[in-house]
Each structure stands twice: as C-alpha cells, then as structure tokens.
mmCIF file of C-alpha atoms in Angstrom:
data_model
loop_
_atom_site.group_PDB
_atom_site.id
_atom_site.type_symbol
_atom_site.label_atom_id
_atom_site.label_comp_id
_atom_site.label_asym_id
_atom_site.label_seq_id
_atom_site.Cartn_x
_atom_site.Cartn_y
_atom_site.Cartn_z
ATOM 1 C CA MET H 1 -0.491 15.247 244.668
ATOM 2 C CA ASP H 2 1.810 11.810 244.805
ATOM 3 C CA TYR H 3 3.377 12.081 241.111
ATOM 4 C CA ASP H 4 4.900 8.773 241.659
ATOM 5 C CA LYS H 5 1.732 6.894 242.681
ATOM 6 C CA VAL H 6 -0.010 8.965 239.733
ATOM 7 C CA GLY H 7 2.465 8.037 237.634
ATOM 8 C CA LYS H 8 2.418 4.417 238.893
ATOM 9 C CA ASN H 9 -1.119 3.976 238.314
ATOM 10 C CA LEU H 10 -1.419 5.479 234.890
ATOM 11 C CA SER H 11 1.030 3.019 233.648
ATOM 12 C CA GLU H 12 -0.693 0.283 235.178
ATOM 13 C CA LEU H 13 -3.811 1.286 233.175
ATOM 14 C CA ILE H 14 -2.030 0.823 229.964
ATOM 15 C CA ASP H 15 -2.973 -2.798 229.080
ATOM 16 C CA ASP H 16 -0.007 -4.130 226.921
ATOM 17 C CA ARG H 17 -0.886 -7.376 227.526
ATOM 18 C CA LYS H 18 -0.676 -9.653 224.322
ATOM 19 C CA ILE H 19 -4.642 -10.889 223.625
ATOM 20 C CA ASN H 20 -3.885 -14.767 224.423
ATOM 21 C CA ARG H 21 -2.282 -13.778 227.337
ATOM 22 C CA ILE H 22 -5.587 -11.589 228.347
ATOM 23 C CA ILE H 23 -7.713 -14.282 227.061
ATOM 24 C CA THR H 24 -5.190 -17.445 229.431
ATOM 25 C CA GLU H 25 -5.257 -14.791 232.264
ATOM 26 C CA SER H 26 -8.924 -14.288 232.501
ATOM 27 C CA ILE H 27 -9.371 -17.731 234.023
ATOM 28 C CA GLN H 28 -7.256 -16.082 237.097
ATOM 29 C CA GLU H 29 -10.943 -14.202 237.766
ATOM 30 C CA ILE H 30 -12.149 -17.186 240.110
ATOM 31 C CA LYS H 31 -8.879 -18.647 241.067
ATOM 32 C CA LEU H 32 -9.649 -19.780 244.961
ATOM 33 C CA CYS H 33 -8.162 -17.758 246.850
ATOM 34 C CA LYS H 34 -9.095 -16.513 250.703
ATOM 35 C CA SER H 35 -11.053 -13.616 249.426
ATOM 36 C CA SER H 36 -13.167 -16.195 247.328
ATOM 37 C CA LEU H 37 -13.358 -19.247 249.663
ATOM 38 C CA TRP H 38 -17.438 -17.968 250.357
ATOM 39 C CA GLN H 39 -17.736 -18.117 246.637
ATOM 40 C CA TYR H 40 -16.246 -22.058 246.674
ATOM 41 C CA LEU H 41 -18.719 -22.562 249.312
ATOM 42 C CA ILE H 42 -21.180 -21.881 248.123
ATOM 43 C CA SER H 43 -21.020 -23.089 244.711
ATOM 44 C CA ILE H 44 -20.230 -26.386 245.208
ATOM 45 C CA ILE H 45 -22.616 -26.709 247.769
ATOM 46 C CA ILE H 46 -25.545 -25.702 246.202
ATOM 47 C CA SER H 47 -23.666 -27.771 243.354
ATOM 48 C CA ILE H 48 -23.847 -30.574 245.065
ATOM 49 C CA ILE H 49 -27.706 -30.311 245.890
ATOM 50 C CA ILE H 50 -28.583 -29.557 242.161
ATOM 51 C CA SER H 51 -26.323 -32.611 240.941
ATOM 52 C CA SER H 52 -27.649 -34.787 243.304
ATOM 53 C CA THR H 53 -31.129 -34.389 242.191
ATOM 54 C CA ILE H 54 -30.945 -34.304 238.656
ATOM 55 C CA SER H 55 -28.095 -37.524 238.728
ATOM 56 C CA PHE H 56 -29.783 -39.436 240.288
ATOM 57 C CA SER H 57 -32.999 -38.728 238.366
ATOM 58 C CA THR H 58 -34.966 -41.118 235.655
ATOM 59 C CA LYS H 59 -34.855 -37.731 233.505
ATOM 60 C CA THR H 60 -31.332 -36.478 234.063
ATOM 61 C CA ILE H 61 -30.714 -35.946 230.270
ATOM 62 C CA SER H 62 -33.783 -33.414 230.053
ATOM 63 C CA LEU H 63 -33.211 -32.028 233.579
ATOM 64 C CA PHE H 64 -29.221 -31.449 232.778
ATOM 65 C CA LEU H 65 -30.211 -29.564 229.596
ATOM 66 C CA ASP H 66 -32.516 -27.302 231.585
ATOM 67 C CA TYR H 67 -30.223 -26.518 234.083
ATOM 68 C CA VAL H 68 -27.207 -25.558 231.184
ATOM 69 C CA ASP H 69 -30.279 -23.663 229.857
ATOM 70 C CA SER H 70 -31.008 -21.837 232.897
ATOM 71 C CA ILE H 71 -27.287 -20.930 233.535
ATOM 72 C CA ASN H 72 -27.063 -19.505 230.027
ATOM 73 C CA GLU H 73 -29.915 -17.402 230.392
ATOM 74 C CA VAL H 74 -29.246 -16.282 233.079
ATOM 75 C CA ILE H 75 -24.954 -15.290 231.916
ATOM 76 C CA LEU H 76 -26.372 -14.423 228.653
ATOM 77 C CA VAL H 77 -28.159 -11.079 231.024
ATOM 78 C CA LEU H 78 -25.140 -10.419 233.414
ATOM 79 C CA LEU H 79 -23.591 -10.011 230.020
ATOM 80 C CA GLY H 80 -25.563 -7.305 229.028
ATOM 81 C CA VAL H 81 -26.279 -5.905 232.572
ATOM 82 C CA VAL H 82 -22.326 -5.986 233.030
ATOM 83 C CA PHE H 83 -21.377 -4.437 229.608
ATOM 84 C CA GLY H 84 -23.957 -1.870 230.094
ATOM 85 C CA ALA H 85 -23.231 -0.662 233.389
ATOM 86 C CA TYR H 86 -19.606 -0.311 232.530
ATOM 87 C CA SER H 87 -20.094 1.804 229.827
ATOM 88 C CA ILE H 88 -22.352 4.227 231.919
ATOM 89 C CA PHE H 89 -19.967 4.649 234.024
ATOM 90 C CA GLN H 90 -17.224 5.198 231.850
ATOM 91 C CA ALA H 91 -19.578 7.837 229.920
ATOM 92 C CA LEU H 92 -19.624 9.485 233.326
ATOM 93 C CA LEU H 93 -16.567 10.048 234.596
ATOM 94 C CA GLY H 94 -15.483 13.754 234.579
ATOM 95 C CA LYS H 95 -12.052 15.157 235.287
ATOM 96 C CA SER H 96 -12.382 15.279 239.125
ATOM 97 C CA VAL H 97 -13.505 11.933 239.277
ATOM 98 C CA LEU H 98 -11.038 10.776 237.246
ATOM 99 C CA LYS H 99 -8.309 12.538 239.225
ATOM 100 C CA TYR H 100 -9.519 10.931 242.425
ATOM 101 C CA LEU H 101 -9.326 7.409 241.041
ATOM 102 C CA ILE H 102 -5.675 8.035 239.948
ATOM 103 C CA GLU H 103 -4.781 9.007 242.629
ATOM 104 C CA ASP H 104 -6.621 5.936 244.478
ATOM 105 C CA LYS H 105 -3.980 3.627 246.067
ATOM 106 C CA LYS H 106 -5.497 0.429 245.108
ATOM 107 C CA ASN H 107 -5.421 1.882 241.864
ATOM 108 C CA ILE H 108 -9.358 0.707 241.884
ATOM 109 C CA LEU H 109 -10.039 1.635 238.554
ATOM 110 C CA LYS H 110 -7.024 -0.549 237.028
ATOM 111 C CA ARG H 111 -8.902 -3.680 239.232
ATOM 112 C CA SER H 112 -12.091 -2.270 237.884
ATOM 113 C CA ASN H 113 -11.078 -2.390 234.731
ATOM 114 C CA ARG H 114 -9.388 -6.139 234.898
ATOM 115 C CA THR H 115 -12.295 -6.983 236.406
ATOM 116 C CA PHE H 116 -14.854 -6.002 233.796
ATOM 117 C CA ILE H 117 -12.689 -7.592 230.463
ATOM 118 C CA ASN H 118 -12.241 -10.914 232.913
ATOM 119 C CA LEU H 119 -15.868 -11.305 233.311
ATOM 120 C CA ILE H 120 -16.531 -10.906 229.539
ATOM 121 C CA ILE H 121 -14.133 -13.292 228.444
ATOM 122 C CA LEU H 122 -14.995 -15.913 230.927
ATOM 123 C CA TYR H 123 -19.190 -15.375 230.152
ATOM 124 C CA VAL H 124 -17.755 -16.022 226.557
ATOM 125 C CA TYR H 125 -16.465 -18.976 228.089
ATOM 126 C CA GLY H 126 -19.706 -19.847 229.740
ATOM 127 C CA ILE H 127 -22.437 -19.433 226.534
ATOM 128 C CA VAL H 128 -19.741 -21.202 224.053
ATOM 129 C CA GLY H 129 -19.554 -24.427 226.730
ATOM 130 C CA ASN H 130 -23.080 -24.283 227.038
ATOM 131 C CA ILE H 131 -23.623 -24.275 223.546
ATOM 132 C CA LEU H 132 -21.191 -27.366 222.903
ATOM 133 C CA ILE H 133 -23.070 -28.994 226.204
ATOM 134 C CA LYS H 134 -26.591 -28.595 224.438
ATOM 135 C CA SER H 135 -25.717 -29.702 221.281
ATOM 136 C CA CYS H 136 -24.440 -32.837 222.636
ATOM 137 C CA LEU H 137 -27.146 -33.645 224.930
ATOM 138 C CA LYS H 138 -29.994 -33.103 222.012
ATOM 139 C CA VAL H 139 -28.553 -36.287 220.309
ATOM 140 C CA ILE H 140 -27.925 -38.500 223.403
ATOM 141 C CA PRO H 141 -30.960 -40.615 224.045
ATOM 142 C CA SER H 142 -33.344 -39.971 227.461
ATOM 143 C CA GLY H 143 -32.321 -43.731 228.417
ATOM 144 C CA PHE H 144 -28.574 -43.441 227.833
ATOM 145 C CA LEU H 145 -26.252 -44.832 230.377
ATOM 146 C CA LEU H 146 -22.341 -44.029 230.923
ATOM 147 C CA ILE H 147 -21.748 -47.427 232.330
ATOM 148 C CA LYS H 148 -24.030 -49.937 230.598
ATOM 149 C CA ASP H 149 -25.753 -51.674 232.764
ATOM 150 C CA ASN H 150 -24.986 -49.907 235.945
ATOM 151 C CA ASN H 151 -27.716 -47.465 236.783
ATOM 152 C CA PHE H 152 -25.417 -46.571 240.533
ATOM 153 C CA VAL H 153 -21.997 -46.239 238.811
ATOM 154 C CA SER H 154 -23.395 -44.080 235.555
ATOM 155 C CA ASN H 155 -25.706 -42.060 237.969
ATOM 156 C CA LEU H 156 -22.388 -41.347 240.182
ATOM 157 C CA ILE H 157 -20.051 -40.786 237.103
ATOM 158 C CA ALA H 158 -22.973 -37.974 236.200
ATOM 159 C CA LEU H 159 -23.459 -36.614 239.657
ATOM 160 C CA ILE H 160 -19.330 -36.089 239.355
ATOM 161 C CA LEU H 161 -19.160 -34.401 235.907
ATOM 162 C CA ILE H 162 -22.119 -32.187 236.876
ATOM 163 C CA GLY H 163 -21.037 -31.307 239.929
ATOM 164 C CA ILE H 164 -18.311 -29.681 238.489
ATOM 165 C CA TYR H 165 -20.139 -28.076 235.619
ATOM 166 C CA SER H 166 -22.283 -26.517 238.414
ATOM 167 C CA THR H 167 -19.615 -25.062 240.466
ATOM 168 C CA VAL H 168 -17.414 -23.532 237.607
ATOM 169 C CA MET H 169 -20.992 -21.907 236.093
ATOM 170 C CA LEU H 170 -22.080 -20.847 239.645
ATOM 171 C CA LEU H 171 -18.682 -19.462 240.691
ATOM 172 C CA LEU H 172 -18.505 -17.879 237.424
ATOM 173 C CA ILE H 173 -21.914 -15.833 238.248
ATOM 174 C CA PHE H 174 -21.020 -15.172 241.682
ATOM 175 C CA GLU H 175 -17.338 -13.676 240.321
ATOM 176 C CA THR H 176 -20.699 -10.660 239.411
ATOM 177 C CA ILE H 177 -20.481 -9.633 242.995
ATOM 178 C CA THR H 178 -16.674 -8.593 242.828
ATOM 179 C CA PHE H 179 -17.160 -6.606 239.977
ATOM 180 C CA ALA H 180 -20.521 -5.286 241.132
ATOM 181 C CA VAL H 181 -18.611 -3.899 244.651
ATOM 182 C CA ASN H 182 -15.900 -2.332 242.476
ATOM 183 C CA LEU H 183 -18.211 -0.545 240.405
ATOM 184 C CA TYR H 184 -20.572 0.293 243.705
ATOM 185 C CA LYS H 185 -16.791 1.766 244.823
ATOM 186 C CA MET H 186 -16.635 4.470 242.499
ATOM 187 C CA PHE H 187 -19.991 5.524 241.714
ATOM 188 C CA CYS H 188 -19.965 6.428 245.513
ATOM 189 C CA MET H 189 -16.397 8.453 244.917
ATOM 190 C CA TYR H 190 -18.732 9.564 241.896
ATOM 191 C CA ASN H 191 -21.586 10.713 243.740
ATOM 192 C CA THR H 192 -19.406 12.050 246.576
ATOM 193 C CA ILE H 193 -17.012 14.243 244.242
ATOM 194 C CA THR H 194 -19.865 15.643 242.191
ATOM 195 C CA ALA H 195 -21.624 16.883 245.495
ATOM 196 C CA LEU H 196 -18.796 18.411 246.564
ATOM 197 C CA GLU H 197 -18.517 20.355 243.346
ATOM 198 C CA ILE H 198 -22.048 21.129 244.205
ATOM 199 C CA ILE H 199 -21.150 22.561 247.666
ATOM 200 C CA ASP H 200 -18.196 24.802 246.172
ATOM 201 C CA GLU H 201 -20.526 26.168 243.342
ATOM 202 C CA GLU H 202 -23.023 27.100 245.653
ATOM 203 C CA ASP H 203 -19.938 28.427 247.918
ATOM 204 C CA GLU H 204 -18.686 30.931 244.968
ATOM 205 C CA GLU H 205 -21.761 31.795 244.282
ATOM 206 C CA GLU H 206 -22.845 33.286 247.436
ATOM 207 C CA LYS H 207 -19.484 35.051 247.620
#
C-alpha cells in the first residue's frame, strides 16, 4: 500500500471548505473546458432550435412558460435520482471497496463526492431560478413586447434571453452524465471486488 498516496487521498476527502466557498465553487462544475466542450456544443445547438421556435411564435410567453415547467420537472426528477443513487452506493460501501477507492490514483471517490454536492447545489439554483422566472412570466400579458411597436427586435431579444436560459439549464442537465459515469465506475469497482471476495471465500472452503 502506498501510504503517502492514501494519506493524500484521505486528506482530500475531508472537505473543510466554508459553505459560501462550496456554493460558489459549485458553479465550476459546468465551466467550459476540453472535457465539457461536447456539452456546450449540444446545449447551444438545441438552445438555438428551441429559442428560435419559441421567440418567433405568436405565443412566446405561454410557450416559454411551458418550457420552464418542463425543465423544472426534469431537474426535480434528476435531483431525486442523483440523491437516491449516491445514497445507495454509500450504503453499499464495504471495507474492501473503500480501501480500493482510497488507493485509487485519481481519487475517484473525492471527484464523485464533489460532483455530487456541486450537482445538488446547481439543481437548487435551477429550481429557484425557474420559480422566479415562472412568477415573472405569469404576470406578463400574452402580447407583451420588449421593444414597443418593434416586433422583430423584441423577438430577437427574446431569442437571446431564452437561448442563454436554455443553454445553462441544458448544461446542468448534461452534467448529470459526468456524475453517472463516475458512479458507474465505482459500482464496477464494487462488483469486481465483491466477486473476488466471493471467489476467495469459495477457494478457502474447498481447501
């Protein structure tokens, strides 16, 4: 056992950051980087299609309200799924699995823990933001124009605003894939180690 590596991994698992720092740093989960480039590309492409459809419609307000409702429902479901899945994994952690995880060079347990808390915080951001947006949309009349007597410019501004909103929400949703992949890797470790323990037990019984 590499005690230096284990010691380093264990020290990294102890998250002594203050709550305001944890909340602030959670936004970095969806920052643009090489590994998240595909998420940005897909999110922007989908957002352009959706925002174009909504902003140049005669029912922009009602369509956008329905879209916000749909996004909020997805985030609520993902919040429950992520919380439940990680809770199950933590309950399954045994000594052998934990030992393997803390010896892992990439410290996948630390990354998964950070991704978990960051996602939970971002989901809460998304839900609160959606509630505020819905509250504002419900008091806006259906024929409201951002620029009076200029339908095209109003639609263009709406396209940009809806596009930004949609991109951020889709990035948040796609980030769940990263969490799922990390969790999947740990489940694979758990299954492998458990299988090896069963084989060892059977070998001892045969002896």
